[in-house]
Amino acid sequence: MDGPNETQGIRSTEENQTNQHDENPPPPNLLPSSHTLSPAAAGGGGSSSSTMAARIVSRALPFASRSPSPGAALLRSSPMRCPPLSAAAPTASLLSWRGFTPTQEPSRSAPPPPPLPLPPFAGFLAGIRGFRRGRRGQSAAKRAQPQDPIPGPPPPPKESEIELYARVGVDDDMPDDPEVLNIVEILKLNVPMAMKIALDGLLDSNYKTRDTSISDVGRYDKVEVSVLLCNDNFIQNLNKEWRGEDSCTEMLSMSQYIPDLDVPILMLGDIVISVETAARQAEERGHTLLDEVRILVVRGLLRLLGFDHQTSDESAVEMEKEEQLILKSLRWKGKNLAKSVLDLGKRHTETYDGQVTSGLKRAGSLRFYRPKFKYIFCDMDGTLLNSKSQVTARNAEALREARSRGVNVVIATGKARPAVIDALNMVDLSGRTGIVSESSPGIFLQGLLVYGLQGREIYRRNLDQEVCREALLYSLENKVPLVAFSQDRCFSMYDDPLVDSLHYVYHEPKAEIVSSIDQLLGTAEIQKVLFLETPDGISSALRPFWEKAIEGRARVVQAQPDMLELVPPATSKGDGVKILLDHLCISPDEVMAIGDGENDIEMLQLASLGVALANGSERTKAVANIIGATNDEDGVAQAIYNYAF
């Protein structure tokens, strides 16, 4: 059995104690609650008659639990009792976990706790090395006793105990992922078991390549190890800080052992595991994340005990042999160490303790990251839409993952709302289960229409009618196609292929042709007008003319090289974002914004993190915090994966 199945995880874990002292051998297929090491196995040398045997007891540290239950471990917890260390001793592991609260040492005069029942998962350790030998010796001694025993010499002094401590924690930046939290609970039990078997075998086997600095385990009262589960970002920063390598590895093992330090505690060190990388490898190798984490725990323990598969072919063979022996003893799934490296060679580069992974997060990885922002405001044309006015599969996947991790995605665009719904409907992101619908918040028509909760209109700003009349006359006289936007409708004075392209290419509502300017202005309130012209025609003639003609009455906005828009003065997409944030009671500090055009400048400046795509205007990129990839390189997805979590 893998262990408990609780999903109520805790950040810092208790460590479990098996400390039964019954004199009868356990029933078949049950786990012994303690294991008596021979003096040789304990590293003390000599015979059992002259040297006290050392018993390893698995115990849990009393970390504070975030759940109301007293802890998910199946075995009894005991407070940590650590004698003061000398001044030269390291005071703590280099890693820390939230919630660690050591409890006071219990009184030595307190009555002993009642005997514990054998845990239900205990059957598979009956055949561990040394256990059968030790139990047979005790049973034979009992059978040799006569019916009426003759008083003999006084009993030997009570054997010492080597207590195994396994601190298991989760990095603060990791979200409360149920699977990871469940693995933490299982590791509370599993890590001391693996420690027990690994320490049992230190002197049972004669490996030529192992560093034997750690051998005399019998002189210690306690053996400690720390296990931290983290994501790729954490372990990459750790590699950079401690090894000077900007790489992400599956696992790091960092020794805390000081050979000449005379203290009763053997601090093996820290095992840091990226569950993000472990999840990818588990998928590639066809087993579960728990299986992969167990393998990495065993591998990390062996490295702390002096094994190193990278020094030579012989060392790799010896480490693999010991790893497989431990995994087989625990009946955990494993895989050939050399084969594991070979399997991932095409995708990863092998380093000190694992394989380097790509720095770019991919689909499924956001589960291992805590969101940095509550809201992402995203532009459409030139940003979420590529040069073909389509939402790519990878961009859509990133938006779904962000939403599934609790991040609200809000569209902020110059488009009409029906155009956004139509474009996102092609990738199943519209409607009540998507990111845009008629009942969702959004910012449209360059911030001139803002919808709040339940899709209720909370702001509208119309273009001055005289400016509209002048623009419509200019369109008719100069044969420059123009489209007038009125909420969810579009109007034009005549048919033109460029006008049709707004509908067929850019998803805007199909323009309704009106017969006169008075008819149009009497039919609808206009929020903005949009001229369609070549980029050269706009930059050389159209823009200079209208910037001067409407000064003080309206303003010019250019989101696309071949489009020029006239909007009301003192308005912007950023103003629309601010109005919506006030409506939602959200601070700009909780917002990330992604855009490309000049109409996105105020929005990027308002947000806590503004990302301008590489295809954006120079003015926009100048105000952005980050310059991302282009809209044809899934720039939105890369921004979400790299900066939103």
XYZ file of C-alpha atoms in Angstrom:
645
model
C 0.000 0.000 0.000
C 1.317 3.461 -0.835
C 0.314 5.109 2.403
C -2.527 7.303 3.628
C -4.864 8.832 1.116
C -5.483 12.185 2.748
C -5.725 15.187 0.485
C -5.764 17.680 3.358
C -2.066 18.515 3.068
C 0.174 20.522 5.317
C 3.206 22.579 4.420
C 5.486 21.274 7.132
C 4.969 17.748 8.192
C 5.082 15.617 11.279
C 7.394 12.636 11.225
C 6.222 9.306 12.456
C 7.521 7.199 15.298
C 7.500 3.442 15.436
C 8.668 2.612 18.909
C 6.952 -0.547 20.074
C 8.875 -2.774 22.424
C 6.843 -5.977 22.429
C 8.828 -9.123 22.989
C 6.815 -11.313 20.653
C 7.668 -11.539 16.977
C 5.160 -9.781 14.731
C 2.565 -11.749 12.835
C 3.496 -12.750 9.311
C 3.407 -9.946 6.688
C 3.324 -7.135 9.239
C 5.837 -4.321 9.493
C 8.076 -4.398 12.588
C 7.711 -1.149 14.452
C 11.434 -1.028 15.163
C 14.518 -2.613 13.723
C 17.528 -3.715 15.758
C 20.768 -3.164 13.911
C 23.774 -5.319 14.532
C 26.805 -3.408 15.795
C 28.415 -3.858 12.411
C 25.408 -2.465 10.623
C 25.400 0.448 13.018
C 29.021 1.087 12.214
C 30.299 0.351 15.666
C 32.242 -2.869 14.980
C 32.754 -5.674 17.526
C 30.322 -8.331 18.707
C 26.823 -7.985 20.082
C 27.971 -9.038 23.564
C 30.446 -6.200 23.890
C 28.686 -3.406 22.045
C 25.167 -2.094 22.437
C 22.967 -2.696 19.476
C 21.466 0.367 17.848
C 17.799 0.443 17.039
C 16.539 2.760 14.378
C 13.181 4.283 15.186
C 11.193 6.129 12.530
C 9.722 9.235 14.020
C 7.860 12.355 12.835
C 8.765 15.943 13.633
C 5.940 17.953 15.217
C 5.404 20.511 12.507
C 2.338 22.713 12.859
C -0.498 21.574 10.645
C -2.623 23.909 8.573
C -5.512 21.457 8.741
C -7.781 21.169 11.796
C -6.998 17.487 12.123
C -3.984 16.532 14.259
C -2.117 15.234 11.228
C -2.488 12.666 8.544
C 0.319 10.330 9.563
C -0.738 6.812 10.554
C 1.908 6.428 13.249
C 2.138 8.243 16.553
C 3.908 11.596 16.443
C 6.553 12.575 18.945
C 8.092 15.950 19.626
C 11.594 16.600 18.423
C 14.160 16.597 21.182
C 17.409 18.069 19.906
C 20.323 18.689 22.309
C 22.119 21.986 21.864
C 24.706 21.940 19.120
C 28.230 23.192 19.444
C 29.109 26.568 18.078
C 30.615 25.012 14.964
C 27.484 23.122 14.100
C 25.193 24.370 11.404
C 22.113 25.679 13.128
C 19.610 24.684 10.477
C 19.129 23.367 7.023
C 19.556 25.901 4.273
C 15.904 25.310 3.407
C 12.930 26.469 5.433
C 9.221 25.754 5.465
C 6.328 27.786 6.704
C 4.521 26.521 9.739
C 7.414 24.762 11.502
C 6.731 24.880 15.256
C 8.811 22.612 17.499
C 6.899 21.526 20.587
C 8.260 21.271 24.092
C 10.024 18.107 25.158
C 7.683 15.858 27.125
C 8.445 15.197 30.763
C 10.665 12.184 31.333
C 8.538 11.317 34.374
C 5.365 11.120 32.329
C 3.861 7.646 32.010
C 4.749 5.826 28.798
C 2.159 5.938 26.015
C -0.047 2.884 25.508
C 1.144 0.304 22.972
C 0.301 1.224 19.389
C -1.467 -1.141 16.993
C 0.581 -2.193 14.011
C -0.107 0.103 11.061
C -2.306 -1.392 8.360
C 0.281 -0.786 5.623
C 3.017 -2.695 7.380
C 3.199 -6.022 5.608
C 5.732 -5.428 2.881
C 8.843 -4.857 5.015
C 8.908 -8.390 6.476
C 11.757 -9.364 4.155
C 14.028 -6.337 4.592
C 17.726 -7.106 4.969
C 18.639 -7.882 8.544
C 15.102 -8.004 9.867
C 14.578 -11.726 9.495
C 18.075 -12.356 10.804
C 17.501 -10.175 13.862
C 14.073 -11.602 14.669
C 15.233 -15.185 14.240
C 18.000 -14.521 16.746
C 15.496 -13.257 19.298
C 13.137 -16.165 18.719
C 15.943 -18.716 19.006
C 17.047 -17.165 22.271
C 13.535 -17.520 23.626
C 13.285 -21.159 22.560
C 16.597 -21.918 24.294
C 15.295 -20.739 27.663
C 14.528 -23.630 30.102
C 11.090 -24.110 31.634
C 12.375 -23.031 35.079
C 15.031 -20.479 34.287
C 17.968 -20.251 36.644
C 18.727 -16.704 37.776
C 21.567 -15.415 35.674
C 23.657 -12.299 35.407
C 21.907 -8.927 35.439
C 20.382 -7.859 32.124
C 22.537 -5.824 29.762
C 22.003 -2.091 29.659
C 19.129 -0.883 27.494
C 20.124 -0.641 23.885
C 20.411 2.810 22.353
C 18.068 4.070 19.674
C 18.896 5.865 16.458
C 15.921 8.049 15.646
C 15.228 8.882 12.031
C 13.894 12.344 11.263
C 12.539 13.220 7.837
C 11.376 16.770 7.403
C 9.050 16.994 4.422
C 7.900 20.383 3.180
C 6.538 22.321 0.228
C 7.946 25.576 -1.079
C 5.871 28.699 -0.405
C 5.461 29.438 -4.110
C 3.702 26.129 -4.673
C -0.107 26.293 -4.707
C -2.271 23.890 -2.726
C -2.272 21.153 -5.338
C -4.201 18.137 -3.917
C -1.932 15.529 -5.497
C 1.230 17.194 -4.203
C -0.218 17.620 -0.712
C -1.206 13.959 -0.665
C 2.326 12.986 -1.702
C 3.677 15.059 1.196
C 1.549 13.054 3.621
C 2.738 9.766 2.133
C 6.375 10.877 2.235
C 6.070 11.376 5.989
C 5.968 7.595 6.206
C 8.019 6.691 3.166
C 11.180 8.741 3.747
C 12.018 7.199 7.168
C 11.460 3.732 5.649
C 13.904 4.484 2.839
C 16.387 5.956 5.332
C 16.167 2.806 7.448
C 16.958 0.482 4.552
C 19.716 2.732 3.186
C 21.427 2.956 6.586
C 21.016 -0.774 7.188
C 22.984 -1.459 4.044
C 25.899 0.907 4.574
C 28.234 -1.821 5.814
C 26.323 -4.851 4.605
C 27.650 -4.234 1.113
C 31.154 -3.405 -0.014
C 30.979 -0.724 -2.695
C 34.288 0.449 -4.099
C 33.179 3.868 -5.316
C 31.097 5.112 -2.390
C 32.536 7.884 -0.247
C 32.704 6.227 3.169
C 32.877 9.424 5.208
C 29.525 8.472 6.710
C 29.946 5.005 8.159
C 29.914 5.037 11.967
C 26.172 5.639 12.279
C 26.016 3.873 15.646
C 27.581 6.797 17.480
C 24.625 9.083 16.716
C 21.324 9.412 18.555
C 19.490 10.846 15.586
C 19.785 10.958 11.809
C 18.065 13.840 10.034
C 17.223 14.555 6.411
C 15.078 17.254 4.806
C 12.943 16.866 1.699
C 11.521 19.899 -0.066
C 9.076 19.753 -2.979
C 9.235 22.780 -5.249
C 8.746 23.924 -8.837
C 11.255 24.476 -11.624
C 11.771 28.164 -10.812
C 12.816 27.423 -7.225
C 15.302 24.688 -8.074
C 16.712 26.723 -10.962
C 17.365 29.659 -8.621
C 18.900 27.239 -6.126
C 21.223 25.875 -8.812
C 22.239 29.390 -9.742
C 22.869 30.425 -6.128
C 24.644 27.324 -4.837
C 26.272 25.836 -7.912
C 26.639 28.804 -10.234
C 24.635 27.044 -12.954
C 21.501 28.617 -14.389
C 19.739 25.310 -14.959
C 16.708 23.425 -13.754
C 17.352 19.906 -12.447
C 14.938 17.239 -11.319
C 16.607 16.918 -7.918
C 19.371 18.445 -5.837
C 20.993 16.786 -2.839
C 23.010 19.112 -0.609
C 24.993 17.574 2.193
C 25.019 19.078 5.686
C 27.430 16.446 7.047
C 30.560 17.736 8.836
C 32.973 14.814 9.469
C 34.772 16.109 12.562
C 31.743 17.592 14.296
C 31.169 15.798 17.614
C 27.399 16.077 18.064
C 24.787 13.371 18.656
C 22.867 14.290 15.498
C 23.863 13.168 12.013
C 22.496 15.799 9.664
C 22.610 14.184 6.247
C 21.359 17.237 4.368
C 18.622 18.416 2.041
C 16.910 16.743 -0.883
C 15.169 19.250 -3.150
C 12.816 17.825 -5.783
C 11.104 19.731 -8.580
C 7.675 18.134 -8.808
C 7.158 20.039 -12.043
C 10.021 18.178 -13.707
C 9.090 14.973 -11.877
C 5.557 15.198 -13.298
C 6.888 15.460 -16.850
C 9.235 12.540 -16.327
C 6.512 10.441 -14.738
C 4.344 10.996 -17.798
C 7.192 10.103 -20.147
C 8.070 6.963 -18.197
C 4.511 5.761 -17.741
C 4.134 5.865 -13.971
C 2.645 8.179 -11.349
C 4.061 11.357 -9.864
C 4.340 9.579 -6.500
C 6.444 6.842 -8.119
C 8.804 9.415 -9.614
C 9.136 11.384 -6.378
C 9.933 8.181 -4.461
C 12.678 7.339 -6.957
C 14.167 10.806 -6.568
C 14.006 10.576 -2.770
C 15.960 7.299 -2.845
C 18.430 8.747 -5.314
C 18.907 11.816 -3.138
C 19.468 9.704 -0.020
C 22.131 7.657 -1.776
C 23.911 10.792 -2.899
C 23.922 12.099 0.661
C 25.369 8.763 1.790
C 28.311 8.993 -0.608
C 27.117 7.461 -3.886
C 27.703 9.395 -7.113
C 26.736 7.914 -10.460
C 28.630 10.549 -12.440
C 32.188 9.887 -11.310
C 32.648 6.728 -13.385
C 30.805 3.877 -15.065
C 31.533 1.676 -12.067
C 30.052 4.240 -9.670
C 26.919 4.444 -11.806
C 26.542 0.654 -11.682
C 27.012 0.564 -7.917
C 24.565 3.385 -7.260
C 22.027 1.808 -9.581
C 22.387 -1.516 -7.786
C 21.761 0.040 -4.376
C 18.897 2.163 -5.691
C 17.144 -0.836 -7.183
C 17.691 -2.813 -3.986
C 15.989 -0.140 -1.878
C 13.128 0.325 -4.329
C 12.595 -3.427 -4.555
C 12.687 -3.814 -0.769
C 9.970 -1.186 -0.437
C 8.102 -2.536 -3.459
C 8.237 0.877 -5.092
C 8.361 1.284 -8.834
C 11.764 2.146 -10.221
C 13.656 2.482 -13.445
C 17.213 1.784 -14.484
C 19.270 4.882 -13.656
C 21.313 4.819 -16.857
C 18.194 4.170 -18.917
C 16.457 7.113 -17.229
C 19.237 9.437 -18.336
C 19.196 7.980 -21.839
C 15.407 8.307 -22.150
C 15.549 12.012 -21.440
C 18.776 12.751 -23.268
C 17.103 14.273 -26.285
C 15.118 16.716 -24.192
C 17.372 17.331 -21.205
C 21.052 17.807 -20.544
C 22.413 15.822 -17.628
C 23.857 17.818 -14.754
C 24.998 17.247 -11.185
C 21.895 15.607 -9.808
C 19.469 15.328 -12.678
C 18.523 16.642 -16.053
C 18.263 20.226 -17.199
C 14.812 21.124 -18.438
C 13.623 23.879 -20.702
C 13.235 27.225 -18.982
C 9.919 27.763 -20.754
C 6.942 26.420 -18.873
C 4.511 24.430 -20.922
C 0.952 23.158 -20.744
C 0.113 21.593 -17.421
C 2.963 23.268 -15.542
C 0.968 26.123 -14.019
C -0.411 23.734 -11.393
C 2.955 24.005 -9.636
C 2.920 27.818 -9.402
C 1.009 30.237 -7.239
C -0.586 33.043 -9.313
C 1.107 36.424 -9.010
C -1.925 38.318 -10.278
C -5.683 38.086 -9.863
C -6.444 39.574 -13.277
C -4.879 39.516 -16.733
C -6.108 42.185 -19.161
C -5.363 41.169 -22.728
C -5.651 42.982 -26.045
C -6.945 41.194 -29.146
C -5.602 42.452 -32.518
C -1.835 42.047 -32.729
C -1.727 40.407 -29.300
C -4.010 37.444 -28.627
C -4.780 37.190 -32.362
C -1.936 36.290 -34.699
C -1.345 37.863 -38.111
C -4.189 35.707 -39.477
C -6.593 37.074 -36.840
C -6.746 33.701 -35.138
C -6.255 32.539 -31.560
C -3.621 29.808 -31.655
C -4.106 26.538 -29.800
C -1.229 27.329 -27.439
C -2.604 30.751 -26.556
C -5.999 29.197 -25.899
C -4.412 26.512 -23.735
C -2.580 29.133 -21.666
C -5.797 31.092 -21.104
C -7.598 27.952 -19.935
C -4.791 27.055 -17.556
C -4.724 30.566 -16.115
C -8.468 30.444 -15.497
C -8.238 26.970 -13.980
C -5.641 28.352 -11.526
C -7.950 31.125 -10.370
C -6.758 33.983 -12.601
C -9.482 36.104 -14.204
C -8.806 36.914 -17.866
C -10.499 40.073 -19.156
C -10.417 41.210 -22.767
C -9.528 44.887 -23.292
C -9.772 45.730 -26.977
C -10.775 48.223 -29.612
C -13.117 45.624 -31.067
C -16.843 45.371 -30.558
C -17.989 42.699 -28.136
C -19.560 40.469 -30.840
C -16.207 40.377 -32.672
C -14.411 39.114 -29.555
C -17.072 36.491 -28.870
C -16.848 35.265 -32.471
C -13.023 35.040 -32.478
C -12.856 33.182 -29.143
C -15.756 30.923 -30.046
C -13.459 29.277 -32.598
C -11.317 27.922 -29.751
C -14.201 27.246 -27.333
C -13.371 30.182 -25.095
C -16.633 32.103 -25.424
C -19.839 31.656 -23.496
C -20.406 31.256 -19.765
C -17.603 28.709 -19.429
C -15.153 30.785 -21.476
C -13.439 34.100 -20.893
C -15.902 36.328 -22.758
C -19.676 36.360 -23.096
C -22.570 38.774 -22.905
C -22.609 38.227 -19.133
C -18.892 38.702 -18.411
C -16.814 41.813 -17.694
C -14.948 43.365 -20.594
C -13.578 46.545 -22.157
C -14.486 47.235 -25.773
C -14.213 49.955 -28.434
C -10.990 51.386 -26.955
C -12.459 51.668 -23.459
C -15.576 53.543 -24.633
C -17.832 50.635 -23.605
C -17.164 48.883 -20.305
C -19.169 45.950 -18.983
C -18.992 44.861 -15.357
C -20.340 41.947 -13.359
C -23.026 39.904 -15.094
C -22.139 41.797 -18.290
C -23.924 44.942 -17.113
C -22.892 48.137 -18.888
C -21.140 50.415 -16.408
C -19.614 53.009 -18.751
C -20.214 54.454 -22.217
C -18.675 57.439 -23.988
C -19.887 58.700 -27.384
C -18.021 60.606 -30.080
C -19.117 64.191 -30.710
C -21.739 64.221 -33.496
C -20.065 67.058 -35.388
C -16.812 65.075 -35.478
C -18.807 62.092 -36.773
C -20.420 64.231 -39.496
C -17.060 65.629 -40.627
C -15.524 62.144 -40.773
C -18.435 60.734 -42.803
C -18.231 63.632 -45.275
C -14.473 63.118 -45.631
C -15.075 59.442 -46.391
C -17.592 60.238 -49.108
C -15.597 63.039 -50.714
C -12.178 61.338 -50.630
C -13.358 57.766 -51.163
C -11.647 56.558 -47.981
C -13.689 53.690 -46.513
C -15.030 54.399 -43.021
C -16.905 52.287 -40.458
C -18.837 53.814 -37.567
C -19.184 51.721 -34.380
C -22.301 51.882 -32.246
C -22.142 49.366 -29.389
C -22.659 45.948 -31.072
C -23.352 47.342 -34.565
C -21.279 48.737 -37.429
C -22.348 51.244 -40.141
C -20.833 52.498 -43.411
C -21.836 54.858 -46.181
C -21.037 52.458 -49.029
C -19.814 48.955 -49.836
C -16.092 48.387 -50.115
C -13.827 45.308 -49.932
C -11.944 46.885 -47.045
C -15.188 47.394 -45.147
C -16.098 43.752 -45.769
C -12.655 42.663 -44.508
C -13.508 44.008 -41.070
C -16.218 41.378 -40.877
C -14.631 38.441 -42.698
C -11.076 38.861 -41.399
C -11.363 40.784 -38.133
C -14.679 39.258 -36.952
C -16.423 42.649 -36.548
C -20.204 42.831 -37.077
C -21.050 43.139 -40.760
C -21.414 46.814 -41.605
C -24.912 48.093 -42.323
C -25.010 50.466 -45.326
C -26.915 53.707 -44.721
C -28.099 56.091 -47.391
C -27.269 59.393 -45.724
C -25.291 60.924 -42.918
C -28.430 62.265 -41.247
C -29.971 58.802 -41.305
C -26.914 57.330 -39.621
C -26.621 60.021 -36.959
C -30.339 59.803 -36.282
C -30.234 56.010 -35.986
C -27.452 55.340 -33.499
C -25.053 56.861 -30.993
C -21.519 56.547 -32.354
C -18.651 55.695 -30.018
C -15.859 55.768 -32.601
C -15.177 55.871 -36.331
C -12.463 53.930 -38.147
C -10.783 54.798 -41.462
C -9.333 52.003 -43.614
C -6.318 53.012 -45.697
C -2.832 51.857 -46.598
C -0.139 52.392 -43.948
C 1.573 54.959 -46.187
C -1.684 56.782 -46.833
C -2.403 56.986 -43.098
C 1.053 58.171 -42.054
C 1.508 60.674 -44.894
C -1.954 62.229 -45.214
C -4.763 60.878 -43.071
C -3.234 61.090 -39.611
C -1.668 64.557 -39.962
C -4.958 65.933 -41.303
C -7.187 64.580 -38.531
C -4.811 65.318 -35.681
C -5.131 68.966 -36.633
C -8.813 68.939 -37.638
C -10.218 67.501 -34.401
C -7.778 69.017 -31.918
C -9.534 69.450 -28.571
C -12.740 67.748 -29.767
C -11.485 64.172 -30.253
C -8.263 62.238 -30.434
C -6.548 59.957 -32.949
C -5.799 56.328 -32.065
C -3.910 53.834 -34.215
C -4.012 50.161 -33.235
C -3.148 48.725 -36.663
C -0.877 50.152 -39.396
C -3.761 50.252 -41.919
C -6.439 51.618 -39.561
C -6.952 55.068 -38.032
C -9.584 55.692 -35.355
C -11.215 58.846 -34.019
C -12.403 58.589 -30.398
C -13.665 61.036 -27.756
C -11.001 63.188 -26.071
C -9.417 62.212 -22.749
C -10.362 58.561 -23.180
C -8.252 55.456 -23.478
C -8.316 51.731 -22.999
C -6.410 52.329 -19.758
C -9.260 54.526 -18.488
C -11.673 51.697 -19.232
C -9.466 49.281 -17.283
C -9.406 51.655 -14.305
C -13.190 52.017 -14.366
C -13.619 48.259 -14.362
C -11.056 47.756 -11.580
C -12.892 50.280 -9.403
C -16.144 48.458 -10.145
C -14.571 45.119 -9.141
C -12.701 46.631 -6.147
C -9.382 45.367 -7.542
C -6.054 47.161 -7.151
C -3.822 47.684 -10.213
C -1.128 45.891 -8.184
C -3.088 42.671 -8.793
C -3.154 43.139 -12.575
C -0.989 42.007 -15.470
C -1.660 43.524 -18.912
C -0.599 42.338 -22.374
C -0.795 44.480 -25.509
C 0.990 45.724 -28.607
C -0.500 48.941 -29.978
C -0.374 52.605 -29.042
C -3.906 52.234 -27.706
C -2.495 49.836 -25.078
C 0.052 52.258 -23.601
C -2.118 53.576 -20.754
C -3.262 50.048 -19.895
C 0.314 48.756 -19.673
C 1.313 51.731 -17.548
C -1.589 51.178 -15.155
C -0.960 47.465 -14.571
C 1.512 46.108 -12.050
C 3.220 44.252 -14.916
C 2.885 45.439 -18.486
C 3.976 43.098 -21.290
C 4.345 44.467 -24.826
C 4.719 41.932 -27.587
C 7.748 42.200 -29.840
C 5.582 43.062 -32.851
C 4.200 46.111 -31.042
C 4.901 49.766 -31.695
C 8.105 51.293 -30.390
C 6.171 53.699 -28.167
C 4.334 50.795 -26.566
C 7.469 48.758 -25.988
C 9.123 51.799 -24.425
C 6.623 51.888 -21.534
C 6.349 48.122 -20.966
C 8.017 46.232 -18.121
C 8.610 43.197 -20.336
C 9.061 42.745 -24.076
C 7.531 39.397 -24.994
C 7.506 37.254 -28.111
C 5.501 38.230 -31.186
C 1.824 37.466 -31.707
C 2.871 34.857 -34.276
C 5.071 33.178 -31.655
C 2.312 32.668 -29.085
C 3.426 35.754 -27.206
C 0.403 35.717 -24.886
C 1.020 32.105 -23.855
C 4.690 32.783 -23.180
C 3.831 35.850 -21.109
C 1.327 33.890 -19.011
C 3.620 30.907 -18.476
C 6.675 33.014 -17.673
C 5.314 35.976 -15.723
C 1.794 35.334 -14.405
C 2.845 32.521 -12.033
